[in-house]
PDB file of C-alpha atoms in Angstrom:
ATOM      1  CA  MET A   1     106.257  98.348  52.060  1.00  0.00           C
ATOM      2  CA  PRO A   2     105.863  96.084  49.023  1.00  0.00           C
ATOM      3  CA  LEU A   3     102.943  96.280  46.605  1.00  0.00           C
ATOM      4  CA  THR A   4     100.717  93.194  46.745  1.00  0.00           C
ATOM      5  CA  ILE A   5      97.575  92.793  44.685  1.00  0.00           C
ATOM      6  CA  ILE A   6      94.849  90.711  46.333  1.00  0.00           C
ATOM      7  CA  THR A   7      91.326  89.790  45.397  1.00  0.00           C
ATOM      8  CA  GLN A   8      89.615  89.323  48.692  1.00  0.00           C
ATOM      9  CA  ASP A   9      86.961  91.338  50.558  1.00  0.00           C
ATOM     10  CA  ILE A  10      88.899  94.588  51.293  1.00  0.00           C
ATOM     11  CA  LEU A  11      87.072  95.018  54.572  1.00  0.00           C
ATOM     12  CA  THR A  12      88.796  91.886  55.906  1.00  0.00           C
ATOM     13  CA  VAL A  13      92.334  92.895  54.897  1.00  0.00           C
ATOM     14  CA  ASN A  14      94.707  93.370  57.841  1.00  0.00           C
ATOM     15  CA  THR A  15      96.198  96.803  57.196  1.00  0.00           C
ATOM     16  CA  ASP A  16      96.651 100.021  59.170  1.00  0.00           C
ATOM     17  CA  ALA A  17      94.564 102.033  56.742  1.00  0.00           C
ATOM     18  CA  LEU A  18      91.813 101.703  54.135  1.00  0.00           C
ATOM     19  CA  VAL A  19      91.180 104.040  51.261  1.00  0.00           C
ATOM     20  CA  ILE A  20      87.634 104.736  50.073  1.00  0.00           C
ATOM     21  CA  SER A  21      86.157 106.795  47.226  1.00  0.00           C
ATOM     22  CA  ALA A  22      84.374 109.665  48.904  1.00  0.00           C
ATOM     23  CA  LYS A  23      81.799 112.203  47.969  1.00  0.00           C
ATOM     24  CA  PRO A  24      83.131 115.802  47.949  1.00  0.00           C
ATOM     25  CA  ASN A  25      80.894 116.731  50.860  1.00  0.00           C
ATOM     26  CA  ALA A  26      80.216 114.825  54.047  1.00  0.00           C
ATOM     27  CA  GLU A  27      77.675 112.313  52.880  1.00  0.00           C
ATOM     28  CA  ILE A  28      77.633 108.554  52.645  1.00  0.00           C
ATOM     29  CA  GLY A  29      78.018 107.261  49.115  1.00  0.00           C
ATOM     30  CA  PRO A  30      76.962 103.889  47.727  1.00  0.00           C
ATOM     31  CA  GLY A  31      78.898 100.645  47.650  1.00  0.00           C
ATOM     32  CA  LEU A  32      82.162 100.373  49.655  1.00  0.00           C
ATOM     33  CA  ASP A  33      81.691 103.820  51.102  1.00  0.00           C
ATOM     34  CA  SER A  34      78.394 102.819  52.741  1.00  0.00           C
ATOM     35  CA  ASP A  35      79.912  99.538  53.965  1.00  0.00           C
ATOM     36  CA  VAL A  36      82.844 101.328  55.558  1.00  0.00           C
ATOM     37  CA  TYR A  37      80.576 103.815  57.335  1.00  0.00           C
ATOM     38  CA  SER A  38      78.553 100.941  58.756  1.00  0.00           C
ATOM     39  CA  LEU A  39      81.709  99.142  59.903  1.00  0.00           C
ATOM     40  CA  ALA A  40      83.338 102.201  61.475  1.00  0.00           C
ATOM     41  CA  GLY A  41      80.181 103.584  63.016  1.00  0.00           C
ATOM     42  CA  LYS A  42      78.116 105.893  60.817  1.00  0.00           C
ATOM     43  CA  GLU A  43      77.679 108.723  63.287  1.00  0.00           C
ATOM     44  CA  ASP A  44      81.374 108.870  64.342  1.00  0.00           C
ATOM     45  CA  LEU A  45      82.732 108.671  60.801  1.00  0.00           C
ATOM     46  CA  LEU A  46      80.200 111.110  59.421  1.00  0.00           C
ATOM     47  CA  ASN A  47      80.957 113.599  62.139  1.00  0.00           C
ATOM     48  CA  ALA A  48      84.711 113.304  61.517  1.00  0.00           C
ATOM     49  CA  ARG A  49      84.156 113.624  57.775  1.00  0.00           C
ATOM     50  CA  SER A  50      81.923 116.747  58.398  1.00  0.00           C
ATOM     51  CA  GLU A  51      84.795 118.360  60.324  1.00  0.00           C
ATOM     52  CA  ILE A  52      87.040 117.966  57.259  1.00  0.00           C
ATOM     53  CA  GLY A  53      84.578 119.807  55.013  1.00  0.00           C
ATOM     54  CA  THR A  54      84.678 119.658  51.218  1.00  0.00           C
ATOM     55  CA  ILE A  55      87.314 117.496  49.537  1.00  0.00           C
ATOM     56  CA  LYS A  56      88.148 118.521  45.982  1.00  0.00           C
ATOM     57  CA  LYS A  57      88.406 115.994  43.146  1.00  0.00           C
ATOM     58  CA  GLY A  58      91.800 114.396  43.237  1.00  0.00           C
ATOM     59  CA  ASP A  59      92.407 115.313  46.879  1.00  0.00           C
ATOM     60  CA  ALA A  60      92.277 113.141  49.987  1.00  0.00           C
ATOM     61  CA  ALA A  61      91.679 113.432  53.707  1.00  0.00           C
ATOM     62  CA  ILE A  62      92.155 111.110  56.684  1.00  0.00           C
ATOM     63  CA  THR A  63      90.032 110.135  59.668  1.00  0.00           C
ATOM     64  CA  SER A  64      90.218 107.618  62.412  1.00  0.00           C
ATOM     65  CA  GLY A  65      88.972 104.120  61.623  1.00  0.00           C
ATOM     66  CA  PHE A  66      86.712 104.285  64.695  1.00  0.00           C
ATOM     67  CA  SER A  67      85.114 100.906  65.415  1.00  0.00           C
ATOM     68  CA  SER A  68      86.544  99.244  62.301  1.00  0.00           C
ATOM     69  CA  ASP A  69      89.731  97.192  62.471  1.00  0.00           C
ATOM     70  CA  PHE A  70      91.525  99.957  60.485  1.00  0.00           C
ATOM     71  CA  LYS A  71      93.427 102.613  62.436  1.00  0.00           C
ATOM     72  CA  TYR A  72      92.757 105.128  59.646  1.00  0.00           C
ATOM     73  CA  ILE A  73      90.349 105.636  56.788  1.00  0.00           C
ATOM     74  CA  LEU A  74      91.527 107.767  53.848  1.00  0.00           C
ATOM     75  CA  HIS A  75      88.805 109.492  51.854  1.00  0.00           C
ATOM     76  CA  THR A  76      89.609 110.487  48.275  1.00  0.00           C
ATOM     77  CA  VAL A  77      87.351 112.037  45.643  1.00  0.00           C
ATOM     78  CA  VAL A  78      87.847 110.176  42.395  1.00  0.00           C
ATOM     79  CA  PRO A  79      86.858 111.461  38.977  1.00  0.00           C
ATOM     80  CA  THR A  80      83.923 110.157  36.935  1.00  0.00           C
ATOM     81  CA  TRP A  81      84.993 108.608  33.628  1.00  0.00           C
ATOM     82  CA  TYR A  82      84.145 110.540  30.473  1.00  0.00           C
ATOM     83  CA  GLY A  83      86.161 108.488  28.067  1.00  0.00           C
ATOM     84  CA  GLY A  84      89.447 109.875  29.320  1.00  0.00           C
ATOM     85  CA  LYS A  85      88.837 113.226  27.671  1.00  0.00           C
ATOM     86  CA  LYS A  86      88.468 115.384  30.810  1.00  0.00           C
ATOM     87  CA  GLY A  87      91.750 114.698  32.635  1.00  0.00           C
ATOM     88  CA  GLU A  88      90.340 111.709  34.528  1.00  0.00           C
ATOM     89  CA  GLU A  89      93.631 109.796  34.503  1.00  0.00           C
ATOM     90  CA  ALA A  90      95.585 112.717  35.972  1.00  0.00           C
ATOM     91  CA  PHE A  91      92.972 113.171  38.712  1.00  0.00           C
ATOM     92  CA  LEU A  92      93.032 109.462  39.516  1.00  0.00           C
ATOM     93  CA  ILE A  93      96.845 109.510  39.731  1.00  0.00           C
ATOM     94  CA  ARG A  94      96.522 112.489  42.095  1.00  0.00           C
ATOM     95  CA  CYS A  95      94.103 110.502  44.302  1.00  0.00           C
ATOM     96  CA  TYR A  96      96.666 107.744  44.787  1.00  0.00           C
ATOM     97  CA  ARG A  97      99.515 110.220  45.385  1.00  0.00           C
ATOM     98  CA  GLN A  98      97.501 112.237  47.872  1.00  0.00           C
ATOM     99  CA  CYS A  99      96.594 109.050  49.817  1.00  0.00           C
ATOM    100  CA  LEU A 100     100.206 107.845  49.800  1.00  0.00           C
ATOM    101  CA  ALA A 101     101.408 111.252  50.993  1.00  0.00           C
ATOM    102  CA  LEU A 102      98.900 111.204  53.887  1.00  0.00           C
ATOM    103  CA  ALA A 103      99.966 107.683  54.731  1.00  0.00           C
ATOM    104  CA  THR A 104     103.626 108.697  54.748  1.00  0.00           C
ATOM    105  CA  LYS A 105     102.905 111.726  56.946  1.00  0.00           C
ATOM    106  CA  LYS A 106     101.016 109.547  59.458  1.00  0.00           C
ATOM    107  CA  GLU A 107     103.749 106.846  59.269  1.00  0.00           C
ATOM    108  CA  ILE A 108     101.225 104.256  58.104  1.00  0.00           C
ATOM    109  CA  THR A 109     103.030 101.084  57.195  1.00  0.00           C
ATOM    110  CA  SER A 110     100.223  99.222  55.387  1.00  0.00           C
ATOM    111  CA  ILE A 111      97.322 100.520  53.329  1.00  0.00           C
ATOM    112  CA  ALA A 112      94.521  98.867  51.359  1.00  0.00           C
ATOM    113  CA  PHE A 113      93.363 100.488  48.129  1.00  0.00           C
ATOM    114  CA  PRO A 114      90.288  99.270  46.299  1.00  0.00           C
ATOM    115  CA  LEU A 115      90.467  99.690  42.554  1.00  0.00           C
ATOM    116  CA  LEU A 116      89.459 103.345  42.795  1.00  0.00           C
ATOM    117  CA  GLY A 117      86.787 104.642  40.481  1.00  0.00           C
ATOM    118  CA  THR A 118      85.733 101.373  38.896  1.00  0.00           C
ATOM    119  CA  GLY A 119      82.315 101.268  40.529  1.00  0.00           C
ATOM    120  CA  PHE A 120      79.941 104.183  40.339  1.00  0.00           C
ATOM    121  CA  ASN A 121      82.540 106.401  38.621  1.00  0.00           C
ATOM    122  CA  TYR A 122      82.809 104.026  35.647  1.00  0.00           C
ATOM    123  CA  ILE A 123      86.586 104.098  35.159  1.00  0.00           C
ATOM    124  CA  PRO A 124      87.532 101.011  33.086  1.00  0.00           C
ATOM    125  CA  LYS A 125      89.154  98.366  35.283  1.00  0.00           C
ATOM    126  CA  GLU A 126      92.158  97.949  32.977  1.00  0.00           C
ATOM    127  CA  THR A 127      92.832 101.721  33.068  1.00  0.00           C
ATOM    128  CA  ALA A 128      92.319 101.886  36.850  1.00  0.00           C
ATOM    129  CA  LEU A 129      94.596  98.909  37.494  1.00  0.00           C
ATOM    130  CA  SER A 130      97.338 100.348  35.334  1.00  0.00           C
ATOM    131  CA  ILE A 131      97.137 103.689  37.058  1.00  0.00           C
ATOM    132  CA  ALA A 132      97.038 102.121  40.540  1.00  0.00           C
ATOM    133  CA  THR A 133     100.045  99.825  40.013  1.00  0.00           C
ATOM    134  CA  ASN A 134     102.171 102.388  38.165  1.00  0.00           C
ATOM    135  CA  THR A 135     101.478 105.143  40.661  1.00  0.00           C
ATOM    136  CA  ILE A 136     102.054 103.018  43.749  1.00  0.00           C
ATOM    137  CA  GLU A 137     105.197 101.342  42.340  1.00  0.00           C
ATOM    138  CA  SER A 138     106.595 104.782  41.381  1.00  0.00           C
ATOM    139  CA  TRP A 139     105.884 106.042  44.911  1.00  0.00           C
ATOM    140  CA  LEU A 140     107.646 103.054  46.464  1.00  0.00           C
ATOM    141  CA  HIS A 141     110.803 103.487  44.425  1.00  0.00           C
TER     142      HIS A 141
END
């Protein structure tokens, strides 16, 4: 599975799985999270997410994609940026690794990652891109 960086609407990407930044508890967050719940079917996805329970920062969980075109949705709780002084980079790396481990376990052959944490968690895009590419490339090799 090669790493390809694209700049299109992630909801239109043709992959087996999609990763979203999730709230720790079963609730619909803003931005992409809300869009994915609408696409997959809010009630179905929220019920599946409720069954998972709390997800700790840096961890990930997986649900069906329900009525979306994705077979799976991976939910990961990304850190909020505090200038890089509270272990944010290590937690973000863990988010990617946890998602990749789940994808490997489920034999997912293609996965779409947004640039995790750059929206409402305020991680600088340059930092997030470096972490994403380095972590994914390291996983693939």
